[in-house]
Amino acid sequence: MNPDNEYRHEYRVVTKFGCKIIFGNIQPDDLAAFCAPEARKDWIIDVLLANRIGATMVAGPPDAIKSFSESNPTPSKKRQAEARNAKNSGIPESVTNWLLNGHRGASSEALCKHFFEVPVEANVSCYPLDPSDLNRCLKFLDAAFGTKNPIQINSVRSLGPVWSAYVDRWVEIITVFGKEVQTGVAMETYDLMQKIQDEVRHQSNKNRTNK
């Protein structure tokens, strides 16, 4: 048996760049056993990388995850189909490239669907919860429009009250984030985003109470 391919019931484990990549349905007991070894206590799980290649999970030491991600792994068949369909629909090449290889999350996919109607299954009500989500949204906007200008996202107000509140303070948000992004720690951005979300929830609860 190829040591880089381990088969267990309904899932397959592949080893690349020192990472363990799981494809298929792994049972809870198997997952617990997979995570149990002492040698794996410092491992991390990269959900976005797993999504990119169509895996259930990608786990490994941080340096190994970084090396694997930077190796340009083959995108999942689903992503390839999305990019191909987008290209055939006349969607800009920069967006099809983002669909194929971009670091995609629920909120950035919501933006893509809002502007270009893909991915089809994306939930347009999703909004960035934290700076990591925000960064993926900004990278999508850069890919789609080549700018972080708030003019490009005015229509995003229609996606819900949190998005609307973000748009109201967009310049402030991206200014704060821009100052912090190089440090790798964006606590001020996180606090600002949480404050805006809390204000929206408070207003929503107030509106329901007054009905």
CSV table of C-alpha atoms in Angstrom, one decimal:
chain,number,residue,atom,x,y,z
A,1,MET,CA,0.0,0.0,0.0
A,2,ASN,CA,1.2,3.5,-0.8
A,3,PRO,CA,2.3,5.0,2.6
A,4,ASP,CA,0.9,8.4,1.5
A,5,ASN,CA,-2.6,7.0,1.1
A,6,GLU,CA,-4.3,5.3,4.0
A,7,TYR,CA,-7.8,3.9,3.6
A,8,ARG,CA,-10.2,3.6,6.5
A,9,HIS,CA,-13.9,2.7,5.8
A,10,GLU,CA,-15.5,5.7,4.1
A,11,TYR,CA,-12.5,8.1,4.1
A,12,ARG,CA,-9.0,8.3,2.8
A,13,VAL,CA,-6.0,10.0,4.5
A,14,VAL,CA,-3.2,11.4,2.3
A,15,THR,CA,0.1,12.8,3.5
A,16,LYS,CA,1.6,15.8,1.7
A,17,PHE,CA,4.2,18.3,2.9
A,18,GLY,CA,3.9,16.7,6.4
A,19,CYS,CA,0.2,17.4,6.5
A,20,LYS,CA,-2.6,14.9,6.8
A,21,ILE,CA,-5.4,15.4,4.4
A,22,ILE,CA,-8.7,13.6,4.9
A,23,PHE,CA,-11.1,13.0,2.1
A,24,GLY,CA,-14.6,11.5,2.8
A,25,ASN,CA,-16.7,10.9,5.9
A,26,ILE,CA,-14.6,10.4,9.0
A,27,GLN,CA,-16.5,9.1,12.0
A,28,PRO,CA,-16.2,10.9,15.4
A,29,ASP,CA,-14.3,8.1,17.1
A,30,ASP,CA,-11.8,8.0,14.2
A,31,LEU,CA,-11.4,11.7,14.3
A,32,ALA,CA,-10.8,11.7,18.1
A,33,ALA,CA,-8.1,9.0,17.5
A,34,PHE,CA,-6.6,11.0,14.7
A,35,CYS,CA,-6.2,14.0,16.9
A,36,ALA,CA,-5.0,12.1,20.0
A,37,PRO,CA,-1.3,11.5,19.5
A,38,GLU,CA,1.0,13.7,21.5
A,39,ALA,CA,3.0,14.5,18.5
A,40,ARG,CA,0.0,16.3,17.0
A,41,LYS,CA,-0.8,18.5,20.0
A,42,ASP,CA,0.6,21.6,18.1
A,43,TRP,CA,-1.1,20.8,14.8
A,44,ILE,CA,-3.6,23.2,13.4
A,45,ILE,CA,-6.6,22.5,11.1
A,46,ASP,CA,-7.0,24.7,8.0
A,47,VAL,CA,-10.6,24.7,7.0
A,48,LEU,CA,-10.1,27.1,4.1
A,49,LEU,CA,-7.3,25.0,2.6
A,50,ALA,CA,-9.5,21.9,2.9
A,51,ASN,CA,-12.3,23.8,1.1
A,52,ARG,CA,-9.9,24.8,-1.6
A,53,ILE,CA,-8.9,21.3,-2.5
A,54,GLY,CA,-12.2,19.6,-1.8
A,55,ALA,CA,-11.0,17.8,1.4
A,56,THR,CA,-12.9,17.1,4.6
A,57,MET,CA,-10.0,18.3,6.7
A,58,VAL,CA,-6.3,19.4,6.4
A,59,ALA,CA,-4.2,19.2,9.5
A,60,GLY,CA,-0.6,19.5,10.4
A,61,PRO,CA,2.2,21.7,11.9
A,62,PRO,CA,1.8,25.4,11.0
A,63,ASP,CA,5.0,25.4,8.8
A,64,ALA,CA,3.7,22.3,6.9
A,65,ILE,CA,0.3,23.9,6.3
A,66,LYS,CA,2.0,27.0,5.0
A,67,SER,CA,4.3,25.0,2.6
A,68,PHE,CA,1.3,22.9,1.4
A,69,SER,CA,-0.8,26.0,0.8
A,70,GLU,CA,2.0,27.8,-1.1
A,71,SER,CA,2.6,24.8,-3.3
A,72,ASN,CA,-0.5,25.7,-5.4
A,73,PRO,CA,-2.4,22.4,-4.8
A,74,THR,CA,-4.9,21.4,-7.4
A,75,PRO,CA,-8.3,23.0,-6.7
A,76,SER,CA,-11.3,20.8,-6.1
A,77,LYS,CA,-13.4,19.6,-9.1
A,78,LYS,CA,-16.2,21.8,-7.7
A,79,ARG,CA,-14.1,24.9,-7.9
A,80,GLN,CA,-12.8,24.0,-11.3
A,81,ALA,CA,-16.5,23.6,-12.5
A,82,GLU,CA,-17.4,26.9,-10.9
A,83,ALA,CA,-14.6,28.7,-12.6
A,84,ARG,CA,-15.3,27.1,-15.9
A,85,ASN,CA,-19.0,28.0,-15.7
A,86,ALA,CA,-18.1,31.6,-14.7
A,87,LYS,CA,-15.7,32.0,-17.6
A,88,ASN,CA,-18.4,30.7,-20.0
A,89,SER,CA,-20.8,33.3,-18.5
A,90,GLY,CA,-18.5,36.2,-19.3
A,91,ILE,CA,-17.5,36.8,-15.7
A,92,PRO,CA,-14.2,38.7,-15.4
A,93,GLU,CA,-11.1,36.5,-15.5
A,94,SER,CA,-9.9,37.9,-12.2
A,95,VAL,CA,-13.1,36.7,-10.5
A,96,THR,CA,-12.9,33.2,-12.2
A,97,ASN,CA,-9.3,33.0,-10.9
A,98,TRP,CA,-10.6,33.9,-7.4
A,99,LEU,CA,-13.3,31.2,-7.6
A,100,LEU,CA,-10.6,28.7,-8.6
A,101,ASN,CA,-7.8,29.6,-6.2
A,102,GLY,CA,-9.0,32.3,-3.8
A,103,HIS,CA,-9.1,32.0,0.0
A,104,ARG,CA,-12.9,31.8,0.1
A,105,GLY,CA,-15.2,32.1,3.1
A,106,ALA,CA,-18.9,32.4,3.6
A,107,SER,CA,-19.0,36.2,3.6
A,108,SER,CA,-16.6,36.7,0.6
A,109,GLU,CA,-18.7,34.1,-1.3
A,110,ALA,CA,-21.8,36.1,-0.4
A,111,LEU,CA,-20.2,39.2,-2.0
A,112,CYS,CA,-19.4,37.2,-5.1
A,113,LYS,CA,-22.9,35.9,-5.5
A,114,HIS,CA,-24.3,39.4,-4.9
A,115,PHE,CA,-22.2,40.9,-7.7
A,116,PHE,CA,-21.9,37.9,-10.1
A,117,GLU,CA,-24.5,35.4,-9.1
A,118,VAL,CA,-21.9,32.7,-8.2
A,119,PRO,CA,-21.3,30.5,-6.3
A,120,VAL,CA,-24.9,29.4,-6.7
A,121,GLU,CA,-25.2,27.8,-3.3
A,122,ALA,CA,-23.6,30.8,-1.4
A,123,ASN,CA,-25.7,32.4,1.3
A,124,VAL,CA,-25.9,36.1,0.6
A,125,SER,CA,-26.9,36.8,4.2
A,126,CYS,CA,-23.5,35.9,5.5
A,127,TYR,CA,-21.3,38.8,6.7
A,128,PRO,CA,-17.7,39.0,8.0
A,129,LEU,CA,-17.6,38.1,11.7
A,130,ASP,CA,-13.9,39.0,12.3
A,131,PRO,CA,-10.8,40.5,10.6
A,132,SER,CA,-10.0,37.2,8.9
A,133,ASP,CA,-13.4,37.2,7.2
A,134,LEU,CA,-13.0,40.9,6.4
A,135,ASN,CA,-9.6,40.3,4.8
A,136,ARG,CA,-11.1,37.6,2.5
A,137,CYS,CA,-13.8,40.0,1.5
A,138,LEU,CA,-11.3,42.7,0.7
A,139,LYS,CA,-9.3,40.3,-1.4
A,140,PHE,CA,-12.4,39.4,-3.3
A,141,LEU,CA,-13.2,43.1,-3.9
A,142,ASP,CA,-9.7,43.6,-5.1
A,143,ALA,CA,-10.0,40.7,-7.5
A,144,ALA,CA,-13.4,41.8,-8.7
A,145,PHE,CA,-12.9,45.6,-8.9
A,146,GLY,CA,-9.3,46.4,-8.2
A,147,THR,CA,-10.2,48.7,-5.4
A,148,LYS,CA,-11.4,48.8,-1.8
A,149,ASN,CA,-13.4,51.9,-2.6
A,150,PRO,CA,-16.8,51.9,-0.7
A,151,ILE,CA,-18.6,52.9,-3.8
A,152,GLN,CA,-18.3,49.3,-5.0
A,153,ILE,CA,-20.2,48.0,-2.0
A,154,ASN,CA,-23.0,50.5,-1.5
A,155,SER,CA,-25.4,47.9,-3.0
A,156,VAL,CA,-24.3,45.4,-0.4
A,157,ARG,CA,-26.6,47.2,2.1
A,158,SER,CA,-29.4,45.1,0.6
A,159,LEU,CA,-27.8,41.9,2.0
A,160,GLY,CA,-28.9,42.7,5.6
A,161,PRO,CA,-28.6,45.1,8.5
A,162,VAL,CA,-25.0,44.1,9.5
A,163,TRP,CA,-23.7,44.6,6.0
A,164,SER,CA,-25.6,47.9,5.9
A,165,ALA,CA,-24.0,49.0,9.1
A,166,TYR,CA,-20.5,48.0,7.8
A,167,VAL,CA,-21.0,50.0,4.7
A,168,ASP,CA,-21.9,53.1,6.8
A,169,ARG,CA,-18.5,52.8,8.6
A,170,TRP,CA,-16.6,51.1,5.8
A,171,VAL,CA,-13.8,53.8,5.5
A,172,GLU,CA,-13.3,53.6,9.3
A,173,ILE,CA,-13.2,49.8,9.2
A,174,ILE,CA,-10.7,49.4,6.4
A,175,THR,CA,-8.5,52.3,7.7
A,176,VAL,CA,-8.2,50.6,11.1
A,177,PHE,CA,-7.6,47.2,9.5
A,178,GLY,CA,-5.0,48.7,7.1
A,179,LYS,CA,-3.0,49.9,10.1
A,180,GLU,CA,-3.1,46.6,11.8
A,181,VAL,CA,-2.9,44.0,9.0
A,182,GLN,CA,0.9,44.2,8.8
A,183,THR,CA,1.3,43.3,12.5
A,184,GLY,CA,-0.7,40.1,12.2
A,185,VAL,CA,-2.9,41.2,15.1
A,186,ALA,CA,-6.1,43.1,14.4
A,187,MET,CA,-7.7,43.5,17.8
A,188,GLU,CA,-8.9,47.1,17.2
A,189,THR,CA,-10.5,45.9,14.0
A,190,TYR,CA,-12.1,43.0,15.8
A,191,ASP,CA,-13.4,45.2,18.6
A,192,LEU,CA,-14.9,47.6,16.0
A,193,MET,CA,-16.6,44.9,14.1
A,194,GLN,CA,-18.0,43.3,17.3
A,195,LYS,CA,-19.3,46.7,18.4
A,196,ILE,CA,-21.1,47.2,15.1
A,197,GLN,CA,-22.6,43.8,15.2
A,198,ASP,CA,-23.7,44.4,18.8
A,199,GLU,CA,-25.3,47.7,17.8
A,200,VAL,CA,-27.3,46.0,15.0
A,201,ARG,CA,-28.4,43.2,17.4
A,202,HIS,CA,-29.5,45.7,20.0
A,203,GLN,CA,-31.4,47.7,17.4
A,204,SER,CA,-33.1,44.6,16.1
A,205,ASN,CA,-34.1,43.5,19.6
A,206,LYS,CA,-35.4,47.0,20.3
A,207,ASN,CA,-37.5,47.0,17.1
A,208,ARG,CA,-39.0,43.6,18.1
A,209,THR,CA,-39.8,44.9,21.6
A,210,ASN,CA,-41.6,48.0,20.2
A,211,LYS,CA,-43.8,46.0,17.9
